[in-house]
PDB file of C-alpha atoms and ligand atoms in Angstrom:
ATOM      1  CA  MET A   2      54.543  90.149  80.519  1.00  0.00           C
ATOM      2  CA  LYS A   3      55.941  92.748  78.177  1.00  0.00           C
ATOM      3  CA  GLY A   4      54.462  91.421  74.899  1.00  0.00           C
ATOM      4  CA  GLU A   5      53.795  88.327  72.831  1.00  0.00           C
ATOM      5  CA  ILE A   6      56.592  85.922  72.026  1.00  0.00           C
ATOM      6  CA  ASP A   7      57.122  84.791  68.451  1.00  0.00           C
ATOM      7  CA  ARG A   8      56.677  81.020  68.444  1.00  0.00           C
ATOM      8  CA  ASN A   9      58.635  80.739  65.215  1.00  0.00           C
ATOM      9  CA  ARG A  10      61.790  82.231  66.678  1.00  0.00           C
ATOM     10  CA  LEU A  11      62.088  80.388  69.950  1.00  0.00           C
ATOM     11  CA  PRO A  12      65.463  79.613  71.471  1.00  0.00           C
ATOM     12  CA  LYS A  13      66.031  75.885  70.980  1.00  0.00           C
ATOM     13  CA  HIS A  14      68.258  75.658  74.019  1.00  0.00           C
ATOM     14  CA  ILE A  15      67.896  77.835  77.127  1.00  0.00           C
ATOM     15  CA  ALA A  16      70.504  77.638  79.875  1.00  0.00           C
ATOM     16  CA  ILE A  17      69.907  79.173  83.287  1.00  0.00           C
ATOM     17  CA  ILE A  18      72.286  80.166  86.063  1.00  0.00           C
ATOM     18  CA  MET A  19      69.872  79.810  88.970  1.00  0.00           C
ATOM     19  CA  ASP A  20      71.362  82.366  91.336  1.00  0.00           C
ATOM     20  CA  GLY A  21      70.145  84.220  94.421  1.00  0.00           C
ATOM     21  CA  ASN A  22      68.670  81.534  96.656  1.00  0.00           C
ATOM     22  CA  GLY A  23      70.683  82.703  99.673  1.00  0.00           C
ATOM     23  CA  ARG A  24      69.786  86.358  99.241  1.00  0.00           C
ATOM     24  CA  TRP A  25      66.134  85.457  98.689  1.00  0.00           C
ATOM     25  CA  ALA A  26      66.159  83.724 102.080  1.00  0.00           C
ATOM     26  CA  ALA A  27      68.138  86.476 103.805  1.00  0.00           C
ATOM     27  CA  LYS A  28      65.558  89.046 102.704  1.00  0.00           C
ATOM     28  CA  ARG A  29      63.019  86.967 104.586  1.00  0.00           C
ATOM     29  CA  ALA A  30      65.266  86.652 107.621  1.00  0.00           C
ATOM     30  CA  MET A  31      65.498  82.932 106.922  1.00  0.00           C
ATOM     31  CA  PRO A  32      68.550  80.665 106.668  1.00  0.00           C
ATOM     32  CA  ARG A  33      70.097  80.017 103.231  1.00  0.00           C
ATOM     33  CA  PHE A  34      68.690  76.466 103.209  1.00  0.00           C
ATOM     34  CA  PHE A  35      65.198  77.899 103.009  1.00  0.00           C
ATOM     35  CA  GLY A  36      66.172  79.663  99.788  1.00  0.00           C
ATOM     36  CA  HIS A  37      67.591  76.499  98.285  1.00  0.00           C
ATOM     37  CA  LYS A  38      64.381  74.661  99.026  1.00  0.00           C
ATOM     38  CA  ALA A  39      62.343  77.425  97.374  1.00  0.00           C
ATOM     39  CA  GLY A  40      64.806  77.381  94.487  1.00  0.00           C
ATOM     40  CA  MET A  41      64.208  73.703  93.913  1.00  0.00           C
ATOM     41  CA  GLU A  42      60.460  74.340  93.777  1.00  0.00           C
ATOM     42  CA  ALA A  43      60.970  77.053  91.173  1.00  0.00           C
ATOM     43  CA  ILE A  44      62.448  74.632  88.660  1.00  0.00           C
ATOM     44  CA  ARG A  45      59.149  72.844  88.012  1.00  0.00           C
ATOM     45  CA  GLU A  46      57.296  75.865  86.605  1.00  0.00           C
ATOM     46  CA  VAL A  47      60.163  76.924  84.358  1.00  0.00           C
ATOM     47  CA  LEU A  48      60.705  73.426  82.984  1.00  0.00           C
ATOM     48  CA  ARG A  49      57.002  73.058  82.340  1.00  0.00           C
ATOM     49  CA  ALA A  50      56.807  76.427  80.573  1.00  0.00           C
ATOM     50  CA  CYS A  51      59.825  75.604  78.372  1.00  0.00           C
ATOM     51  CA  SER A  52      58.323  72.268  77.472  1.00  0.00           C
ATOM     52  CA  ASP A  53      54.906  73.802  76.733  1.00  0.00           C
ATOM     53  CA  ILE A  54      56.215  76.400  74.288  1.00  0.00           C
ATOM     54  CA  GLY A  55      58.497  73.939  72.494  1.00  0.00           C
ATOM     55  CA  VAL A  56      62.002  74.672  73.764  1.00  0.00           C
ATOM     56  CA  LYS A  57      64.104  71.593  72.956  1.00  0.00           C
ATOM     57  CA  ILE A  58      66.697  71.760  75.738  1.00  0.00           C
ATOM     58  CA  LEU A  59      66.663  73.409  79.157  1.00  0.00           C
ATOM     59  CA  THR A  60      69.951  73.410  81.065  1.00  0.00           C
ATOM     60  CA  VAL A  61      70.085  74.504  84.693  1.00  0.00           C
ATOM     61  CA  TYR A  62      73.240  75.224  86.672  1.00  0.00           C
ATOM     62  CA  ALA A  63      72.562  73.454  89.953  1.00  0.00           C
ATOM     63  CA  PHE A  64      75.999  73.058  91.540  1.00  0.00           C
ATOM     64  CA  SER A  65      79.368  74.310  90.329  1.00  0.00           C
ATOM     65  CA  THR A  66      82.835  72.864  90.824  1.00  0.00           C
ATOM     66  CA  GLU A  67      83.468  75.947  92.984  1.00  0.00           C
ATOM     67  CA  ASN A  68      80.392  75.407  95.169  1.00  0.00           C
ATOM     68  CA  TRP A  69      82.304  72.692  97.070  1.00  0.00           C
ATOM     69  CA  ASN A  70      84.072  75.596  98.783  1.00  0.00           C
ATOM     70  CA  ARG A  71      80.910  76.519 100.672  1.00  0.00           C
ATOM     71  CA  PRO A  72      80.467  75.452 104.307  1.00  0.00           C
ATOM     72  CA  THR A  73      80.040  71.673 104.566  1.00  0.00           C
ATOM     73  CA  ASP A  74      76.539  71.900 106.020  1.00  0.00           C
ATOM     74  CA  GLU A  75      75.362  73.906 103.006  1.00  0.00           C
ATOM     75  CA  VAL A  76      77.025  71.466 100.600  1.00  0.00           C
ATOM     76  CA  SER A  77      75.395  68.467 102.263  1.00  0.00           C
ATOM     77  CA  TYR A  78      72.049  70.236 102.348  1.00  0.00           C
ATOM     78  CA  LEU A  79      72.310  70.835  98.610  1.00  0.00           C
ATOM     79  CA  MET A  80      73.250  67.196  97.995  1.00  0.00           C
ATOM     80  CA  ASN A  81      70.287  65.990 100.030  1.00  0.00           C
ATOM     81  CA  LEU A  82      68.034  68.397  98.221  1.00  0.00           C
ATOM     82  CA  LEU A  83      69.212  66.932  94.962  1.00  0.00           C
ATOM     83  CA  ILE A  84      68.447  63.402  96.122  1.00  0.00           C
ATOM     84  CA  GLU A  85      65.025  64.570  97.274  1.00  0.00           C
ATOM     85  CA  TYR A  86      64.370  66.377  93.990  1.00  0.00           C
ATOM     86  CA  MET A  87      65.276  63.358  91.886  1.00  0.00           C
ATOM     87  CA  HIS A  88      63.258  61.043  94.067  1.00  0.00           C
ATOM     88  CA  LYS A  89      60.176  63.271  94.168  1.00  0.00           C
ATOM     89  CA  GLU A  90      60.122  64.531  90.597  1.00  0.00           C
ATOM     90  CA  ILE A  91      61.279  61.563  88.586  1.00  0.00           C
ATOM     91  CA  ASN A  92      57.877  60.026  87.905  1.00  0.00           C
ATOM     92  CA  GLU A  93      56.385  63.376  86.996  1.00  0.00           C
ATOM     93  CA  LEU A  94      59.330  64.113  84.684  1.00  0.00           C
ATOM     94  CA  ASN A  95      58.945  60.763  83.038  1.00  0.00           C
ATOM     95  CA  LYS A  96      55.193  61.176  82.653  1.00  0.00           C
ATOM     96  CA  ASN A  97      55.844  64.487  80.932  1.00  0.00           C
ATOM     97  CA  ASN A  98      58.230  62.805  78.471  1.00  0.00           C
ATOM     98  CA  VAL A  99      61.245  64.756  79.819  1.00  0.00           C
ATOM     99  CA  LYS A 100      64.682  63.311  79.115  1.00  0.00           C
ATOM    100  CA  VAL A 101      67.167  63.881  81.934  1.00  0.00           C
ATOM    101  CA  LYS A 102      70.873  64.405  81.256  1.00  0.00           C
ATOM    102  CA  ILE A 103      73.636  65.393  83.645  1.00  0.00           C
ATOM    103  CA  LEU A 104      76.495  67.756  82.820  1.00  0.00           C
ATOM    104  CA  GLY A 105      79.350  67.218  85.247  1.00  0.00           C
ATOM    105  CA  ASP A 106      81.495  64.633  86.942  1.00  0.00           C
ATOM    106  CA  LEU A 107      79.317  62.612  89.285  1.00  0.00           C
ATOM    107  CA  SER A 108      82.150  60.689  90.942  1.00  0.00           C
ATOM    108  CA  PRO A 109      82.620  62.978  93.991  1.00  0.00           C
ATOM    109  CA  LEU A 110      78.863  62.967  94.750  1.00  0.00           C
ATOM    110  CA  PRO A 111      77.356  60.916  97.578  1.00  0.00           C
ATOM    111  CA  PRO A 112      76.467  57.375  96.336  1.00  0.00           C
ATOM    112  CA  THR A 113      72.742  57.836  97.049  1.00  0.00           C
ATOM    113  CA  ALA A 114      72.713  60.927  94.865  1.00  0.00           C
ATOM    114  CA  VAL A 115      74.466  59.073  92.054  1.00  0.00           C
ATOM    115  CA  GLU A 116      71.980  56.226  92.408  1.00  0.00           C
ATOM    116  CA  GLU A 117      68.945  58.514  92.127  1.00  0.00           C
ATOM    117  CA  ILE A 118      70.495  60.297  89.170  1.00  0.00           C
ATOM    118  CA  GLU A 119      71.311  57.092  87.343  1.00  0.00           C
ATOM    119  CA  LYS A 120      67.774  55.866  87.927  1.00  0.00           C
ATOM    120  CA  ALA A 121      66.410  59.085  86.439  1.00  0.00           C
ATOM    121  CA  ILE A 122      68.661  58.903  83.382  1.00  0.00           C
ATOM    122  CA  GLU A 123      67.791  55.278  82.801  1.00  0.00           C
ATOM    123  CA  LEU A 124      64.043  55.767  83.242  1.00  0.00           C
ATOM    124  CA  THR A 125      63.827  58.771  80.917  1.00  0.00           C
ATOM    125  CA  HIS A 126      66.355  57.500  78.398  1.00  0.00           C
ATOM    126  CA  ASN A 127      63.905  56.953  75.556  1.00  0.00           C
ATOM    127  CA  ASN A 128      61.746  60.009  76.198  1.00  0.00           C
ATOM    128  CA  THR A 129      61.244  62.298  73.240  1.00  0.00           C
ATOM    129  CA  GLY A 130      60.092  65.521  74.898  1.00  0.00           C
ATOM    130  CA  ILE A 131      62.233  68.323  76.273  1.00  0.00           C
ATOM    131  CA  GLN A 132      65.780  67.439  77.292  1.00  0.00           C
ATOM    132  CA  PHE A 133      66.521  68.600  80.816  1.00  0.00           C
ATOM    133  CA  ASN A 134      70.229  69.050  81.457  1.00  0.00           C
ATOM    134  CA  ILE A 135      71.246  69.411  85.079  1.00  0.00           C
ATOM    135  CA  ALA A 136      74.731  70.893  85.461  1.00  0.00           C
ATOM    136  CA  LEU A 137      75.980  69.271  88.609  1.00  0.00           C
ATOM    137  CA  ASN A 138      79.520  69.523  89.898  1.00  0.00           C
ATOM    138  CA  TYR A 139      79.906  71.319  86.611  1.00  0.00           C
ATOM    139  CA  GLY A 140      82.648  73.761  85.667  1.00  0.00           C
ATOM    140  CA  SER A 141      83.643  74.745  82.157  1.00  0.00           C
ATOM    141  CA  ARG A 142      87.330  74.669  82.932  1.00  0.00           C
ATOM    142  CA  ALA A 143      87.190  71.150  84.364  1.00  0.00           C
ATOM    143  CA  GLU A 144      85.116  70.122  81.339  1.00  0.00           C
ATOM    144  CA  LEU A 145      87.720  71.547  78.937  1.00  0.00           C
ATOM    145  CA  ILE A 146      90.605  69.957  80.832  1.00  0.00           C
ATOM    146  CA  SER A 147      88.907  66.597  80.603  1.00  0.00           C
ATOM    147  CA  ALA A 148      88.223  67.110  76.884  1.00  0.00           C
ATOM    148  CA  CYS A 149      91.894  68.046  76.280  1.00  0.00           C
ATOM    149  CA  ARG A 150      93.077  64.942  78.091  1.00  0.00           C
ATOM    150  CA  ASN A 151      90.766  62.657  76.152  1.00  0.00           C
ATOM    151  CA  ILE A 152      91.770  64.179  72.836  1.00  0.00           C
ATOM    152  CA  ALA A 153      95.478  64.034  73.753  1.00  0.00           C
ATOM    153  CA  LYS A 154      95.125  60.325  74.549  1.00  0.00           C
ATOM    154  CA  GLU A 155      93.487  59.671  71.189  1.00  0.00           C
ATOM    155  CA  VAL A 156      96.357  61.424  69.418  1.00  0.00           C
ATOM    156  CA  ARG A 157      98.919  59.565  71.505  1.00  0.00           C
ATOM    157  CA  ASP A 158      97.276  56.244  70.703  1.00  0.00           C
ATOM    158  CA  GLY A 159      97.238  57.096  67.007  1.00  0.00           C
ATOM    159  CA  LYS A 160      93.426  57.069  66.772  1.00  0.00           C
ATOM    160  CA  ILE A 161      93.344  60.620  65.433  1.00  0.00           C
ATOM    161  CA  THR A 162      95.903  63.127  64.193  1.00  0.00           C
ATOM    162  CA  VAL A 163      96.563  66.653  65.472  1.00  0.00           C
ATOM    163  CA  GLU A 164      94.844  67.960  62.334  1.00  0.00           C
ATOM    164  CA  ASP A 165      91.634  66.158  63.326  1.00  0.00           C
ATOM    165  CA  ILE A 166      91.216  68.551  66.242  1.00  0.00           C
ATOM    166  CA  ASN A 167      88.498  70.986  65.258  1.00  0.00           C
ATOM    167  CA  GLU A 168      85.407  72.675  66.700  1.00  0.00           C
ATOM    168  CA  GLU A 169      83.256  69.637  66.136  1.00  0.00           C
ATOM    169  CA  LEU A 170      85.649  67.297  67.905  1.00  0.00           C
ATOM    170  CA  ILE A 171      85.954  69.602  70.892  1.00  0.00           C
ATOM    171  CA  SER A 172      82.173  70.110  71.086  1.00  0.00           C
ATOM    172  CA  ASN A 173      81.715  66.360  70.992  1.00  0.00           C
ATOM    173  CA  SER A 174      84.216  65.921  73.827  1.00  0.00           C
ATOM    174  CA  LEU A 175      82.171  68.047  76.236  1.00  0.00           C
ATOM    175  CA  PHE A 176      79.340  66.991  78.549  1.00  0.00           C
ATOM    176  CA  THR A 177      76.952  68.774  76.173  1.00  0.00           C
ATOM    177  CA  GLU A 178      77.929  66.419  73.340  1.00  0.00           C
ATOM    178  CA  GLY A 179      75.163  66.270  70.762  1.00  0.00           C
ATOM    179  CA  ASP A 180      73.253  69.265  72.152  1.00  0.00           C
ATOM    180  CA  TYR A 181      72.655  72.541  70.324  1.00  0.00           C
ATOM    181  CA  ASP A 182      74.667  75.357  71.841  1.00  0.00           C
ATOM    182  CA  PRO A 183      72.482  77.484  74.115  1.00  0.00           C
ATOM    183  CA  ASP A 184      70.789  80.286  72.199  1.00  0.00           C
ATOM    184  CA  LEU A 185      69.898  82.049  75.406  1.00  0.00           C
ATOM    185  CA  VAL A 186      71.708  82.087  78.749  1.00  0.00           C
ATOM    186  CA  ILE A 187      69.764  83.603  81.628  1.00  0.00           C
ATOM    187  CA  ARG A 188      71.245  84.535  85.000  1.00  0.00           C
ATOM    188  CA  THR A 189      69.002  85.590  87.843  1.00  0.00           C
ATOM    189  CA  SER A 190      69.809  87.695  90.929  1.00  0.00           C
ATOM    190  CA  GLY A 191      71.329  90.663  89.086  1.00  0.00           C
ATOM    191  CA  GLU A 192      74.876  89.254  88.963  1.00  0.00           C
ATOM    192  CA  LYS A 193      76.432  89.716  85.543  1.00  0.00           C
ATOM    193  CA  ARG A 194      78.965  86.937  85.096  1.00  0.00           C
ATOM    194  CA  LEU A 195      79.115  83.371  83.842  1.00  0.00           C
ATOM    195  CA  SER A 196      80.805  81.797  86.888  1.00  0.00           C
ATOM    196  CA  ASN A 197      82.454  79.018  84.879  1.00  0.00           C
ATOM    197  CA  PHE A 198      79.241  78.007  83.074  1.00  0.00           C
ATOM    198  CA  LEU A 199      79.257  76.739  79.460  1.00  0.00           C
ATOM    199  CA  LEU A 200      82.171  78.954  78.389  1.00  0.00           C
ATOM    200  CA  TRP A 201      82.757  77.120  75.110  1.00  0.00           C
ATOM    201  CA  GLN A 202      79.095  76.512  74.372  1.00  0.00           C
ATOM    202  CA  SER A 203      77.953  80.096  75.011  1.00  0.00           C
ATOM    203  CA  ALA A 204      80.384  81.658  72.499  1.00  0.00           C
ATOM    204  CA  TYR A 205      77.397  83.049  70.581  1.00  0.00           C
ATOM    205  CA  SER A 206      74.628  82.865  73.152  1.00  0.00           C
ATOM    206  CA  GLU A 207      72.475  85.866  73.949  1.00  0.00           C
ATOM    207  CA  LEU A 208      72.876  86.735  77.616  1.00  0.00           C
ATOM    208  CA  VAL A 209      69.911  87.973  79.641  1.00  0.00           C
ATOM    209  CA  PHE A 210      70.308  89.086  83.232  1.00  0.00           C
ATOM    210  CA  ALA A 211      67.178  89.125  85.364  1.00  0.00           C
ATOM    211  CA  ASP A 212      67.121  91.053  88.619  1.00  0.00           C
ATOM    212  CA  VAL A 213      64.820  88.645  90.477  1.00  0.00           C
ATOM    213  CA  MET A 214      66.278  86.021  92.776  1.00  0.00           C
ATOM    214  CA  TRP A 215      65.927  82.490  91.430  1.00  0.00           C
ATOM    215  CA  PRO A 216      63.052  81.378  93.732  1.00  0.00           C
ATOM    216  CA  ASP A 217      60.964  84.248  92.297  1.00  0.00           C
ATOM    217  CA  PHE A 218      61.705  83.378  88.674  1.00  0.00           C
ATOM    218  CA  GLY A 219      58.642  81.846  87.033  1.00  0.00           C
ATOM    219  CA  LYS A 220      56.849  81.577  83.729  1.00  0.00           C
ATOM    220  CA  GLU A 221      56.331  85.314  83.378  1.00  0.00           C
ATOM    221  CA  GLU A 222      60.009  86.103  83.938  1.00  0.00           C
ATOM    222  CA  LEU A 223      60.950  83.352  81.485  1.00  0.00           C
ATOM    223  CA  MET A 224      58.693  84.837  78.816  1.00  0.00           C
ATOM    224  CA  ASP A 225      60.215  88.274  79.414  1.00  0.00           C
ATOM    225  CA  ALA A 226      63.689  86.805  78.955  1.00  0.00           C
ATOM    226  CA  ILE A 227      62.590  85.150  75.698  1.00  0.00           C
ATOM    227  CA  LEU A 228      61.102  88.445  74.503  1.00  0.00           C
ATOM    228  CA  GLU A 229      64.373  90.162  75.247  1.00  0.00           C
ATOM    229  CA  TYR A 230      66.178  87.406  73.339  1.00  0.00           C
ATOM    230  CA  GLN A 231      63.868  87.899  70.379  1.00  0.00           C
ATOM    231  CA  SER A 232      64.602  91.626  70.344  1.00  0.00           C
ATOM    232  CA  ARG A 233      68.311  90.941  69.797  1.00  0.00           C
ATOM    233  CA  ASP A 234      70.017  90.914  66.411  1.00  0.00           C
ATOM    234  CA  ARG A 235      72.154  87.755  66.222  1.00  0.00           C
ATOM    235  CA  ARG A 236      74.816  88.471  63.644  1.00  0.00           C
ATOM    236  CA  PHE A 237      77.395  85.753  64.322  1.00  0.00           C
ATOM    237  CA  GLY A 238      80.122  88.049  63.080  1.00  0.00           C
ATOM    238  CA  LYS A 239      78.403  88.743  59.779  1.00  0.00           C
ATOM    239  CA  ILE A 240      76.793  91.958  58.616  1.00  0.00           C
ATOM    240  CA  LYS A 241      73.214  92.445  57.514  1.00  0.00           C
TER     241      LYS A 241
HETATM  242  C1  LIG B  59      72.234  79.679  93.760  1.00  0.00           C
HETATM  243  O1  LIG B  59      71.968  80.467  94.849  1.00  0.00           O
HETATM  244  C2  LIG B  59      72.261  78.207  94.092  1.00  0.00           C
HETATM  245  C3  LIG B  59      73.602  77.609  94.119  1.00  0.00           C
HETATM  246  C4  LIG B  59      74.716  78.199  93.793  1.00  0.00           C
HETATM  247  C5  LIG B  59      73.676  76.231  94.553  1.00  0.00           C
HETATM  248  P1  LIG B  59      73.111  80.928  95.842  1.00  0.00           P
HETATM  249  O2  LIG B  59      73.257  79.924  96.892  1.00  0.00           O
HETATM  250  O3  LIG B  59      74.341  81.265  95.084  1.00  0.00           O
HETATM  251  O4  LIG B  59      72.479  82.255  96.454  1.00  0.00           O
HETATM  252  P2  LIG B  59      73.201  83.655  96.659  1.00  0.00           P
HETATM  253  O5  LIG B  59      73.835  84.007  95.355  1.00  0.00           O
HETATM  254  O6  LIG B  59      74.197  83.460  97.736  1.00  0.00           O
HETATM  255  O7  LIG B  59      72.096  84.596  97.023  1.00  0.00           O
HETATM  256  C1  LIG B  60      76.790  79.991  90.106  1.00  0.00           C
HETATM  257  O1  LIG B  60      76.350  80.698  91.221  1.00  0.00           O
HETATM  258  C2  LIG B  60      76.586  78.516  90.322  1.00  0.00           C
HETATM  259  C3  LIG B  60      75.207  78.064  90.357  1.00  0.00           C
HETATM  260  C4  LIG B  60      74.148  78.791  90.137  1.00  0.00           C
HETATM  261  C5  LIG B  60      75.045  76.658  90.611  1.00  0.00           C
HETATM  262  P1  LIG B  60      77.347  81.116  92.379  1.00  0.00           P
HETATM  263  O2  LIG B  60      76.542  81.886  93.358  1.00  0.00           O
HETATM  264  O3  LIG B  60      78.081  79.945  92.879  1.00  0.00           O
HETATM  265  O4  LIG B  60      78.384  82.062  91.607  1.00  0.00           O
HETATM  266  P2  LIG B  60      79.252  83.286  92.126  1.00  0.00           P
HETATM  267  O5  LIG B  60      80.011  82.791  93.318  1.00  0.00           O
HETATM  268  O6  LIG B  60      78.324  84.386  92.477  1.00  0.00           O
HETATM  269  O7  LIG B  60      80.109  83.644  90.958  1.00  0.00           O
HETATM  270 MG1  LIG B  61      75.109  82.883  94.223  1.00  0.00          MG
END
């Protein structure tokens, strides 16, 4: 670690683009699946570390609306992995007072996956510890389209007027409704793009790009990312 983090200036919400599972596996001459499995294992340590230091929300990008365009065997592997993760981790999550929330449209997911997810949401519903958002079949553009449609319907039905459309209303029409915007967005694997992740919500997020592949990202790398975050000057358009 590159220093001590300041506990009084922690990001309340950290969002992570967990990228590089395939390359992690390829470097080991293993199939991509192997990397996804290792990637799933990596979540535990990072969630635990966030919870321990007092981060309020951790969001992870697990599957994008574009990831359906991968070969079908990879997509079904990822879906099965998700079912396995939910099934295996749910009691531990609940014991640790974690509250699970999903960002994304679950309707195209396999029914068993939806079942496991709904069980997890239900079980952890009243938990008061860290909120764990899993972005699943998530894409910012799809999210914004759906928000626009819902708002348009409300205007059409006379429930609100055009003038009622403001930042708050739009924020409350997104999957992240009620959450703080992410203070810190981390992407692993050295890629420097958002790939359709939290475009509205990250308007003023600090972006940190870590070179390690996701399966190698652990507590130490998380602390380094927080240190980097704390070294930034967040001006929000103002001047000092
Ligand atoms: C991230 O790793 C996990 C998902 C997108 C589901 P990748 O599968 O994108 O791994 P790389 O980027 O090909 O190495
Ligand atoms: C972003 O990673 C999506 C997830 C981490 C779930 P991708 O690997 O799909 O993104 P691109 O294709 O490199 O932009
Ligand atoms: Mg990738």
